[in-house]
Coordinates of C-alpha atoms and ligand atoms in Angstrom, one line a residue:
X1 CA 0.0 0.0 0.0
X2 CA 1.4 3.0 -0.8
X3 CA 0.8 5.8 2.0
X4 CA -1.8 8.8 0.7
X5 CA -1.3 11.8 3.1
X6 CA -4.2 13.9 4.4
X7 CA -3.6 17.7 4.6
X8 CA -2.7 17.9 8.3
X9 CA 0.0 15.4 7.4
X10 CA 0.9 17.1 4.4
X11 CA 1.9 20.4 6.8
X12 CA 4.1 18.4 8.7
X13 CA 5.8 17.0 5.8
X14 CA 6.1 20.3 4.2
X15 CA 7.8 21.4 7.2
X16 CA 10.3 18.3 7.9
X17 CA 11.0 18.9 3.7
X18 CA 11.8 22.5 4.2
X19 CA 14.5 21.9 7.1
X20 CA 15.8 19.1 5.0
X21 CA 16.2 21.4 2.3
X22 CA 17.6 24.2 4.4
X23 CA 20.0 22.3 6.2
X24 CA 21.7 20.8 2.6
X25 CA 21.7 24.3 0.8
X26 CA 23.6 25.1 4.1
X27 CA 25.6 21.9 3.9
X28 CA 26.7 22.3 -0.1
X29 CA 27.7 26.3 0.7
X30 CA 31.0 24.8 3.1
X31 CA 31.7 22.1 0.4
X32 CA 35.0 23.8 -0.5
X33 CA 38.6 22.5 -1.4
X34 CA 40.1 21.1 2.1
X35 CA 37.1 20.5 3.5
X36 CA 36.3 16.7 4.8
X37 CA 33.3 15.2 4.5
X38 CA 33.4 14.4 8.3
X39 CA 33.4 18.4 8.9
X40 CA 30.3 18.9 6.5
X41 CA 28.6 16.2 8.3
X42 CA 29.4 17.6 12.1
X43 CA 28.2 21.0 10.5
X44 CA 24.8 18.9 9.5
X45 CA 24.8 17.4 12.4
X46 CA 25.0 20.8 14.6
X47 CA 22.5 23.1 12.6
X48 CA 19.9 20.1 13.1
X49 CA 20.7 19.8 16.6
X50 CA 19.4 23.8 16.9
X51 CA 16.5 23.6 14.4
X52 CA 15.4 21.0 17.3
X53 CA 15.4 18.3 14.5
X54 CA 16.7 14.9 13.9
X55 CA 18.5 13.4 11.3
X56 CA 16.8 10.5 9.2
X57 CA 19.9 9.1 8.0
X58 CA 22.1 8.8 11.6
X59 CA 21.8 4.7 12.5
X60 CA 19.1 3.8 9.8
X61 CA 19.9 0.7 9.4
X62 CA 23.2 1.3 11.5
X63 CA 24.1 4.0 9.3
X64 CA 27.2 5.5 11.0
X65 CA 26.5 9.7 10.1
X66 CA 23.8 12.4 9.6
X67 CA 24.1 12.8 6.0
X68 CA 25.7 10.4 3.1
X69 CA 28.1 11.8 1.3
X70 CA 29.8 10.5 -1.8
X71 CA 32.6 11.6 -3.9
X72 CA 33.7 11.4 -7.5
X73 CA 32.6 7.2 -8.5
X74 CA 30.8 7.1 -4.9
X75 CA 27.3 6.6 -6.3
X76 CA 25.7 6.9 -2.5
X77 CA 25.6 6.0 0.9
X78 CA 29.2 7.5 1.4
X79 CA 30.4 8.1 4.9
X80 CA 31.1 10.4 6.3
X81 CA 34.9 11.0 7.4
X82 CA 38.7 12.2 7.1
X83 CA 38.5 12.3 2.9
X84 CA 39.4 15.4 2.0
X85 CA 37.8 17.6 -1.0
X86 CA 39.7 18.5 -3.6
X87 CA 39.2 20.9 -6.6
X88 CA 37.8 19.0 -9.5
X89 CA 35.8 17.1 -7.3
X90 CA 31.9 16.1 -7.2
X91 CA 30.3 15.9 -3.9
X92 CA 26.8 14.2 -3.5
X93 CA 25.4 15.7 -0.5
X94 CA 22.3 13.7 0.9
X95 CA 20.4 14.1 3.8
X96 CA 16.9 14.2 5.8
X97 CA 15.0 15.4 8.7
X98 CA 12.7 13.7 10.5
X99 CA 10.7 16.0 12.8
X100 CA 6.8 15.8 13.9
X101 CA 6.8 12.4 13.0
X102 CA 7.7 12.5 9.3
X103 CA 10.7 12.6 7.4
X104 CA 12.2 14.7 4.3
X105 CA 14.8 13.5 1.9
X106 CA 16.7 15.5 -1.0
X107 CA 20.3 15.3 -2.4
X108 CA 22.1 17.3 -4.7
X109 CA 25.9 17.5 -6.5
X110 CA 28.3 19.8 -5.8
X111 CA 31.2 20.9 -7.7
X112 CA 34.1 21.7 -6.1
X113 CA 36.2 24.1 -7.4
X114 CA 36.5 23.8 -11.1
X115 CA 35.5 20.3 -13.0
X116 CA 36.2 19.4 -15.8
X117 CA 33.9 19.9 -19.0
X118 CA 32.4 16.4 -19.1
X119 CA 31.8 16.2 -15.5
X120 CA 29.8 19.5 -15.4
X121 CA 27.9 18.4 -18.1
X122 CA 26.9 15.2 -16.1
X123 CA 26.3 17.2 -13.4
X124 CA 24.1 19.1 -15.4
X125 CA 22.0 16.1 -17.3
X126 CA 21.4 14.5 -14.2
X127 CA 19.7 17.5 -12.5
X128 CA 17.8 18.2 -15.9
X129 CA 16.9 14.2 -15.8
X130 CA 15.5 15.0 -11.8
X131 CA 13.2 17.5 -13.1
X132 CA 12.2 15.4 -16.4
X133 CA 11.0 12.7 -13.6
X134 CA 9.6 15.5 -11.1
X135 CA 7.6 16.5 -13.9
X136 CA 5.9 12.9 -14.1
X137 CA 4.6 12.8 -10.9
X138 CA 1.1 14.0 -11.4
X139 CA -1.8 12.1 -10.6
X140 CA -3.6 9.4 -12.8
X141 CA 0.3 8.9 -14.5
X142 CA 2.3 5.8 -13.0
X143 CA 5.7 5.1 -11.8
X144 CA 7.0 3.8 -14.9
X145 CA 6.7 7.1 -16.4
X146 CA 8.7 8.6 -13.7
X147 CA 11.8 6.3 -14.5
X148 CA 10.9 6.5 -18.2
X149 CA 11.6 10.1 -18.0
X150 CA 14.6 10.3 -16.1
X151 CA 16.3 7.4 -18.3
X152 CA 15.6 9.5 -21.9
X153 CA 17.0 12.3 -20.8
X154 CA 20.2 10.9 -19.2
X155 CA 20.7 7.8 -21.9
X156 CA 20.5 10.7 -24.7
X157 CA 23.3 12.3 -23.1
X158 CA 24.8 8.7 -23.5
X159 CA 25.1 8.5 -19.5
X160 CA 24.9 5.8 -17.2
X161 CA 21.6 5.3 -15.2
X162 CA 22.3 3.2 -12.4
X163 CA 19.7 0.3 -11.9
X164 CA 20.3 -1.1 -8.5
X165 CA 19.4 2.2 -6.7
X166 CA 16.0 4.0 -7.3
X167 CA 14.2 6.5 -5.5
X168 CA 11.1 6.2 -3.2
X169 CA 8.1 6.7 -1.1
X170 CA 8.4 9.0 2.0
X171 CA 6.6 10.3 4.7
X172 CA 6.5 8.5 8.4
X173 CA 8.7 6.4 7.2
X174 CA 12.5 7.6 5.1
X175 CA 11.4 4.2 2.8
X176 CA 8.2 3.5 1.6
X177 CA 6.6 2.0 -1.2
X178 CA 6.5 2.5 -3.9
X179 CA 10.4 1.9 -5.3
X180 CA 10.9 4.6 -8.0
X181 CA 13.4 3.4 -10.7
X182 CA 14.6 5.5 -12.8
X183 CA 14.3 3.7 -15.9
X184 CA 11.2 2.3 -16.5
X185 CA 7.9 2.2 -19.5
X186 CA 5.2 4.7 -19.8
X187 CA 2.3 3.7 -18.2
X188 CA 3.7 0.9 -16.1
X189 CA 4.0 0.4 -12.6
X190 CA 2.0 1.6 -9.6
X191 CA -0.4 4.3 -10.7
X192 CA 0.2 7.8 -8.8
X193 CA -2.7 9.5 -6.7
X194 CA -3.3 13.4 -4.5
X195 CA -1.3 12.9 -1.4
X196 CA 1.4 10.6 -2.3
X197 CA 5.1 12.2 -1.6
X198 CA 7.8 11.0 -3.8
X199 CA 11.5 11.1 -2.8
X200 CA 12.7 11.4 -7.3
X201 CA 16.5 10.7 -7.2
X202 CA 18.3 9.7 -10.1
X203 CA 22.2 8.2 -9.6
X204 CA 23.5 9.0 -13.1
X205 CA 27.1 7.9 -14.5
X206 CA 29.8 8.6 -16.7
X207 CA 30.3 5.1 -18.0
X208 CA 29.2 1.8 -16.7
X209 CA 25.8 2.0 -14.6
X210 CA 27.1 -1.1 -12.9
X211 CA 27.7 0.1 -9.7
X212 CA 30.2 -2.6 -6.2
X213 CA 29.2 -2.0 -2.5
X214 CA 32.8 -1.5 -1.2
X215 CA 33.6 -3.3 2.0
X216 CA 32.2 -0.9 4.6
X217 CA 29.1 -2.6 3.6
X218 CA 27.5 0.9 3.0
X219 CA 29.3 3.0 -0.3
X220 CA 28.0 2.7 -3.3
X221 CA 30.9 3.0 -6.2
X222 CA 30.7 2.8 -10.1
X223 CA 32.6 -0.3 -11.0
X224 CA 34.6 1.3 -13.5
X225 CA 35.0 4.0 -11.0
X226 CA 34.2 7.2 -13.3
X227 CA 32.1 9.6 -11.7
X228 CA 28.4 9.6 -11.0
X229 CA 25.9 12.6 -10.0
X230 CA 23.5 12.6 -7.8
X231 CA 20.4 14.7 -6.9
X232 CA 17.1 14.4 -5.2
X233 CA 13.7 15.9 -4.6
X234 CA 10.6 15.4 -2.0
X235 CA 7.7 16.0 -4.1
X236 CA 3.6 15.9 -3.5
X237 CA 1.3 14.5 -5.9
X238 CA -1.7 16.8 -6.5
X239 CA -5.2 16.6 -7.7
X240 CA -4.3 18.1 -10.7
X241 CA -1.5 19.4 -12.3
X242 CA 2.1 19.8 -11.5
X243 CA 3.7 18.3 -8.1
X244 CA 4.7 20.6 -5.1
X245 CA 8.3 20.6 -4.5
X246 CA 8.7 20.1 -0.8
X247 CA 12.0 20.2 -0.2
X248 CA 12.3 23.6 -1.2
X249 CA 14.7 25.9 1.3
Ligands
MG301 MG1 16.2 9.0 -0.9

């Protein structure tokens, strides 16, 4: 079953989205050259603590930080530590709050310093690809159009879209159903209704979309270890027309 919010619920999502999205625009302003990602993630850590929030990342599943943060062929689910930024770089900050009893979720990529011409243009495709699948989410459409989306946009670019990752459902819980590939066929998969909240995130490569789980058990790399982007929306499905961005700062 697939959660349908009512609008009191709705509030308190649009308020757990728009400290989510606060806290990562704050986040991906101190990604800078030098910087570890164990800093950015004490600095997530601290402004949730005094927005009286939680994180929905810290100890999910045992994760060990408050946001996941990946570099260069880290797909996802990077943690946090000494690794230090470096110009050239691509960050994939990603991170929720879970106040009031639900949760937000967004992601984006952030270059560091100067990258080089391919890897802005990945960069680029991959958000354009977010908002190609963003734009499916509209009641009466179904999942598979979502993916379907995301996939033309990013496979014209002749870019990887990673398979064994998709996006999700999200509300009380950071995971619902349903599972949001992003590849997919029009007009298959679970059909989209007013109230559901979508967490869109396409993981978008370089070359191979055949991704490794190193041996931390958590980081997602690309197994021919080019880079990948990474960015990711909240969204509401409405009655009619367009979705509401909720994790909107
Ligand atoms: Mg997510």
């Amino acid at each position: 079953m697939i959660p349908i919010l009512n609008h009191q619920d709705q509030d308190a999502m649009r308020l757990a989205c728009r400290l989510s999205a606060q806290v990562l625009a704050e986040v991906a302003d101190r990604v800078a050259p030098g910087v570890t990602t164990g800093e950015l993630d004490r600095f997530a850590a601290d402004r949730m603590a005094s927005l009286g929030v939680a994180s929905a990342f810290y100890q999910y599943n045992g994760f060990p930080g408050c946001c996941c943060i990946s570099i260069n062929e880290e797909v996802v689910h990077g943690i946090p530590g000494p690794r230090i930024l470096n110009e050239g770089d691509i960050v994939s900050l990603d991170l929720g709050v879970r106040t009031g009893g639900f949760n937000g979720d967004n992601a984006t990529t952030v270059r560091v310093g100067r990258v080089t011409p391919e890897v802005d243009r990945l960069c680029k495709v991959t958000e354009e690809s977010l908002w190609a699948g963003i734009d499916q989410a509209r009641a009466g459409r179904h999942v598979g159009d979502i993916g379907h989306a995301v996939q033309k946009v990013a496979e014209a670019a002749g870019f990887g879209v990673v398979r064994d990752y998709c996006g999700h459902g999200v509300g009380r819980h950071l995971h619902e159903d349903p599972q949001i590939p992003n590849f997919g066929h029009p007009g298959r998969g679970a059909l989209l209704k007013a109230g559901m909240c979508l967490a869109i995130e396409p993981m978008i490569t370089l070359g191979t979309y055949r991704v490794r789980v190193l041996s931390n058990d958590w980081t997602v790399v690309t197994r021919d270890r080019l880079p990948a982007a990474h960015y990711e929306k909240t969204v509401l499905v409405k009655a009619s027309g367009a979705p509401e961005i909720l994790t909107q700062a």
